[in-house]
Amino acid sequence: MTAQNQFGLLLRRHRSDAGLTIEELSAASGVSVRAISDMERGRSHVPQRRTVEALVRGLGLPESAATALREAARAGRRAARPAPALAPPRTVADFTGRDSELRWLGGLVARSAEPSDRPAAPVVAVVSGQPGLGKTALMLQAATRYAESFPDGVLFLDLRGLDADPPRPADLLLRLLIALGVEENRVPDDEHDRSAQYRALLRERRSLLLLDNAADETQVRPLLPGAGTTTTIITSRRALAGLEAVDRLVLPALPRGEALALLQRIIGPDRAATEPDTTLLGLASACGNLPLALRIAGNRLLSRPDWSVDYLVRRLAGQDDRLDLLVAGDLQIAAPFMLSYRQLSAAAARTFRRLSLLPGPDGGLDLAAQVAGLTTRETEVALEELVELGLLQPATDGRYRFHDLIRLFARTRLAVEETAEERRHAEDRMVTWLLGAAVAAGRWFEPEYAGETGGGAPASAEEASRWIEQESLNWLGALRVAFAAGRHAEVMAVADAMHWFSDRRTHWEHWLEVFQLSAASAEALGDARGQAVHLNYVSWAYTACSRRPDLAEAAAREALRLAGIVGDLSQQGWSWNYLGAAARRRGDATQAQAAARQALPMFDGAADWDGYSQALSLLAGSLAQAGRHRDAIEQYRRLEELLADPRRAPSPLVSGVTAGHLHLNVGLSLLAMRRWAPAAATFRVALPIVQRSGVPQSEARCRLGLGTALIRLGRVEEARVQLRRVVRLARQVGPVDLVDQALGRLAELDSPAGRRVS
């Protein structure tokens, strides 16, 4: 018995059981007498869903019987339809990973199957992302995994969106209609009529529609189903942001673990067992964790069994020929990049090429405009075009970044399509702008700076700080280029502007290099005083940033010698101060005190009250380090008087920072003296001043001291709040020892003894 006849027999039995004639069922359901008669005798196609529902209501069937009739109707419709002709291509046999993405797609499949009293809204998913991510492979894997959920079949259509002339929607609709069983001579000529016919066919089906490699929204929109339970998955390098009511998945590169698993599966378990995971992870990193690149690298290893993975990793380490090496047969990593590149407008293509000149991993709009040589508005349009085609990735706060391999591709296009003079001009413009912007931002933290704005300069210290940090690797790269080009005055200007800011972000690992470059620039210019200044900066960076006080002394002593030759008392004072800071970091409190006492009269003679306050602070701190806390507090009181003296007070910025540290250090001495209540009160005074000064490491130290004092005072819950904030802060900005100390205090609170205190 055919599925079609089964529906007719079941309908007749239900009508007979209900004691209805055909005429009475027709009256009750609104279905014609002839249609019911033809259905019962198997002479007509099985009815569509709305007709079946009318019959269910007319027969007054209970839910179980109604479900059986509906299932018989669906089976009959499937039997009456030809299988779709647009079958998907084979899946990748060694597909690995993408578990979270497959679960996400599975959730959409489940949603499309949920029963509803209203016409079902079709589920449409857009999977987008840069070339080489395996969007098509993911789609086909999902089709294989969830095929049983689509009794009416799977249709796959390559929209060839990267062709010079992608197929028109009318032509694509023709292919889909023929695949759905419509004879070609019965397909309407008008595109809108074709789309209506197509949607009517899909309304009663539960199919999976795979639209691969879409060009744009205009191409896709006529192909989307109307109401019904067909699920559509679209892949595209473009985001297709104009499509409404769709679910979106932007595909990332593979996580490290999945990239490793894919490589292991490609090269086989025997070969993988002989290679350390660290070596395979190095290969994955060289491939940017991009599935296509991983497959090419794995295939190259299979075709060259005498190559070790380490050998291939070393070959791929060279930036210049990495793309040339990522070729295996007809697989080339550069090929999909080129397809997207050819879609670009002239402005976007130039922006793409020149962004490869950026020293850092990402950049903002203003920097991109400088390197591209376009207006800000033109650049913004170009950047969005690059993002839309998957050649650039949007980062946080309006910034953009390359995938590593796409950056290399952009660099090759720059070398091929632009002259050496054009490249040099673009780089010079970028370097000049970055150095100028760095000076403008850094000056916000100089003691006497009045906050000049205009011409694109930061409007506030907060904005300046954000720019310095966001563009740190870009302006550092520009500094390196400028030094190599002999632009020494500009290098020194940047380092001078950054000096005071560097005190606030000592955890940045590149300050030593910045000041070494500027000291070398001063030497190249024959500027003895400038060399003394910048060697002092180098000494500070060795002690405060690199934690190498053993190396700080040589730079400070050379600075002291040069400052003596030119008769600069202030710089001599700073040299002694940095010698003392290095001694203190080495644990030699006696030498630190001696250096501070050498620095004080020199700063006094030069009327350098910024320096004088720092030398006084060094003296007090080294006394505390020696355990002489009462003497240390006495020196801190001298420092407090200095800050309040209008004739000798340091600049406002230095005063603000120094005042916070003064109270912080007094609190630490009181803590060492076991004077818990005065210590807690002093830390509470210090905390808002330290926060205003913008030195997060000092805020963490202040909260650690306050938390410790509160523990001793039995105020455990308050202490716990402070210590948890220390952990959060210090994990962001360092140093690590603060995290360890705070966690140790928290562990004390959770111990039996700590619980007894609480």
Coordinates of C-alpha atoms in Angstrom, one line a residue, residues 303-542:
S303 CA 53.4 14.4 1.2
R304 CA 56.9 14.8 2.7
P305 CA 57.3 12.1 5.3
D306 CA 61.0 13.0 5.7
W307 CA 60.0 16.5 7.0
S308 CA 59.7 16.9 10.8
V309 CA 57.0 19.2 12.2
D310 CA 59.8 21.3 13.8
Y311 CA 61.4 21.8 10.3
L312 CA 58.2 23.0 8.8
V313 CA 57.6 25.4 11.8
R314 CA 61.1 26.8 11.3
R315 CA 60.5 27.3 7.6
L316 CA 57.2 29.0 8.3
A317 CA 58.8 31.4 10.8
G318 CA 60.0 33.6 7.9
Q319 CA 57.4 36.2 7.3
D320 CA 58.4 36.8 3.7
D321 CA 57.6 33.4 2.2
R322 CA 55.1 31.9 4.6
L323 CA 52.2 32.2 2.2
D324 CA 54.3 30.6 -0.6
L325 CA 55.0 27.6 1.7
L326 CA 51.3 27.2 2.6
V327 CA 50.5 25.4 -0.7
A328 CA 49.6 21.8 -1.1
G329 CA 48.5 20.7 -4.6
D330 CA 45.6 22.9 -5.6
L331 CA 45.2 24.2 -2.0
Q332 CA 46.7 27.6 -1.6
I333 CA 46.1 29.8 1.5
A334 CA 46.5 33.0 -0.6
A335 CA 43.8 31.9 -3.1
P336 CA 40.7 32.6 -1.0
F337 CA 42.3 35.9 0.2
M338 CA 42.7 37.0 -3.4
L339 CA 39.1 36.2 -4.2
S340 CA 38.0 38.7 -1.5
Y341 CA 40.7 41.2 -2.4
R342 CA 39.4 41.4 -6.0
Q343 CA 36.0 42.5 -4.7
L344 CA 37.3 45.6 -3.1
S345 CA 36.9 49.2 -4.3
A346 CA 40.1 51.1 -5.1
A347 CA 40.1 53.0 -1.8
A348 CA 39.5 49.8 0.3
A349 CA 42.2 47.9 -1.6
R350 CA 44.7 50.7 -0.9
T351 CA 43.7 50.9 2.8
F352 CA 44.0 47.1 3.0
R353 CA 47.6 47.1 1.5
R354 CA 48.8 50.0 3.6
L355 CA 47.4 48.7 6.9
S356 CA 50.1 46.1 6.7
L357 CA 52.6 48.8 7.5
L358 CA 51.1 49.2 11.0
P359 CA 53.7 48.1 13.6
G360 CA 51.1 46.9 16.1
P361 CA 48.4 44.2 15.9
D362 CA 45.6 46.7 15.5
G363 CA 44.8 50.3 14.9
G364 CA 42.2 53.0 15.2
L365 CA 40.4 55.0 12.6
D366 CA 42.7 58.1 12.8
L367 CA 45.8 56.0 12.3
A368 CA 44.3 54.1 9.5
A369 CA 43.4 57.3 7.7
Q370 CA 47.0 58.5 8.0
V371 CA 48.5 55.4 6.5
A372 CA 45.9 55.1 3.8
G373 CA 46.2 58.8 2.8
L374 CA 42.4 59.2 2.9
T375 CA 40.0 61.4 4.8
T376 CA 38.6 60.0 8.0
R377 CA 35.2 59.5 6.4
E378 CA 36.7 57.8 3.3
T379 CA 38.7 55.6 5.6
E380 CA 35.8 54.6 7.7
V381 CA 33.9 53.5 4.6
A382 CA 36.9 51.5 3.4
L383 CA 37.4 49.8 6.8
E384 CA 33.8 48.7 6.9
E385 CA 34.1 47.3 3.4
L386 CA 37.1 45.3 4.5
V387 CA 35.3 44.0 7.6
E388 CA 32.3 43.1 5.4
L389 CA 34.5 40.9 3.1
G390 CA 36.3 39.3 6.0
L391 CA 39.7 40.8 5.3
L392 CA 39.7 42.8 8.5
Q393 CA 38.4 42.0 12.0
P394 CA 36.7 44.6 14.2
A395 CA 38.3 44.8 17.6
T396 CA 37.2 46.7 20.7
D397 CA 36.5 50.4 20.9
G398 CA 36.4 51.1 17.1
R399 CA 39.7 49.4 16.3
Y400 CA 40.5 47.0 13.6
R401 CA 43.0 44.1 13.3
F402 CA 44.3 41.6 10.7
H403 CA 44.5 37.9 11.0
D404 CA 48.3 37.2 10.8
L405 CA 48.1 35.4 7.5
I406 CA 45.9 38.0 5.9
R407 CA 48.4 40.7 7.1
L408 CA 51.1 38.8 5.2
F409 CA 48.9 38.7 2.1
A410 CA 48.3 42.5 2.4
R411 CA 52.0 43.0 2.7
T412 CA 52.6 41.0 -0.5
R413 CA 50.0 43.1 -2.4
L414 CA 51.7 46.2 -1.1
A415 CA 55.0 45.1 -2.5
V416 CA 53.5 44.1 -5.8
E417 CA 51.1 47.0 -6.5
E418 CA 52.9 50.0 -5.0
T419 CA 56.3 51.5 -5.8
A420 CA 59.1 51.7 -3.2
E421 CA 58.6 55.5 -3.1
E422 CA 54.8 55.2 -2.4
R423 CA 55.5 52.7 0.4
R424 CA 58.1 54.9 1.9
H425 CA 55.9 58.0 1.7
A426 CA 53.0 56.1 3.4
E427 CA 55.2 54.8 6.2
D428 CA 56.8 58.2 6.8
R429 CA 53.4 59.9 7.1
M430 CA 52.3 57.2 9.5
V431 CA 55.5 57.4 11.7
T432 CA 55.4 61.2 11.8
W433 CA 51.7 61.2 12.9
L434 CA 52.3 58.5 15.5
L435 CA 55.3 60.3 17.0
G436 CA 53.5 63.6 17.1
A437 CA 50.4 62.1 18.6
A438 CA 52.5 60.3 21.2
V439 CA 54.1 63.6 22.3
A440 CA 50.7 65.3 22.5
A441 CA 49.3 62.5 24.6
G442 CA 52.4 62.1 26.9
R443 CA 52.6 65.8 27.7
W444 CA 49.3 65.5 29.6
F445 CA 51.3 63.9 32.4
E446 CA 54.1 66.5 32.6
P447 CA 54.0 68.5 35.8
E448 CA 53.7 71.9 34.2
Y449 CA 51.5 71.0 31.3
A450 CA 48.4 73.3 30.9
G451 CA 46.3 70.9 28.9
E452 CA 46.6 72.3 25.4
T453 CA 44.0 70.8 23.0
G454 CA 43.1 71.2 19.3
G455 CA 44.5 69.7 16.2
G456 CA 43.4 66.2 17.1
A457 CA 45.2 66.3 20.5
P458 CA 43.6 64.4 23.4
A459 CA 41.0 66.5 25.2
S460 CA 41.8 65.1 28.7
A461 CA 44.3 63.1 30.6
E462 CA 42.0 60.1 30.5
E463 CA 41.7 60.3 26.8
A464 CA 45.5 60.7 26.5
S465 CA 46.1 57.6 28.7
R466 CA 43.7 55.5 26.7
W467 CA 45.4 56.5 23.4
I468 CA 48.9 55.8 24.8
E469 CA 47.8 52.3 25.9
Q470 CA 45.7 51.4 22.8
E471 CA 48.4 52.6 20.3
S472 CA 51.3 51.5 22.5
L473 CA 52.8 49.0 20.0
N474 CA 52.2 51.3 17.1
W475 CA 54.0 54.3 18.5
L476 CA 56.7 52.1 19.9
G477 CA 57.1 50.6 16.4
A478 CA 57.2 54.2 14.9
L479 CA 59.9 55.1 17.5
R480 CA 62.0 52.1 16.3
V481 CA 61.6 53.2 12.7
A482 CA 62.5 56.8 13.5
F483 CA 65.6 55.8 15.4
A484 CA 66.8 53.6 12.5
A485 CA 66.2 56.5 10.2
G486 CA 68.3 58.9 12.3
R487 CA 65.3 61.0 13.5
H488 CA 66.9 61.3 16.9
A489 CA 65.3 64.6 18.0
E490 CA 61.9 63.1 17.5
V491 CA 62.8 60.0 19.4
M492 CA 64.0 62.1 22.4
A493 CA 60.8 64.2 22.3
V494 CA 58.6 61.1 22.6
A495 CA 60.6 59.7 25.4
D496 CA 60.6 63.0 27.3
A497 CA 56.8 63.3 26.9
M498 CA 56.3 59.7 28.1
H499 CA 58.6 60.0 31.1
W500 CA 56.0 61.1 33.6
F501 CA 53.3 58.8 32.2
S502 CA 55.6 55.8 32.6
D503 CA 55.5 56.2 36.4
R504 CA 51.8 55.3 36.2
R505 CA 52.2 52.2 34.1
T506 CA 55.4 50.6 35.2
H507 CA 54.1 47.1 34.3
W508 CA 54.4 47.9 30.5
E509 CA 57.4 45.8 29.4
H510 CA 58.8 48.2 26.8
W511 CA 59.8 51.3 28.8
L512 CA 63.4 50.2 29.1
E513 CA 63.7 50.0 25.3
V514 CA 62.0 53.4 24.9
F515 CA 64.6 55.1 27.1
Q516 CA 67.5 53.2 25.7
L517 CA 66.6 54.4 22.3
S518 CA 66.3 58.0 23.5
A519 CA 69.6 57.8 25.4
A520 CA 71.3 56.5 22.2
S521 CA 69.7 59.3 20.2
A522 CA 71.1 61.9 22.6
E523 CA 74.5 60.3 22.2
A524 CA 74.2 60.4 18.4
L525 CA 73.3 64.1 18.5
G526 CA 76.3 64.8 20.9
D527 CA 73.8 66.2 23.5
A528 CA 75.6 65.5 26.8
R529 CA 72.8 67.0 29.0
G530 CA 70.1 65.1 27.0
Q531 CA 72.1 61.9 27.4
A532 CA 72.3 62.4 31.1
V533 CA 68.5 63.0 31.3
H534 CA 67.7 59.9 29.3
L535 CA 70.3 57.7 31.0
N536 CA 68.6 58.6 34.2
Y537 CA 65.3 57.4 32.6
V538 CA 67.1 54.1 31.7
S539 CA 68.3 53.7 35.3
W540 CA 64.7 54.2 36.5
A541 CA 63.3 51.7 34.0
Y542 CA 65.9 49.0 35.1

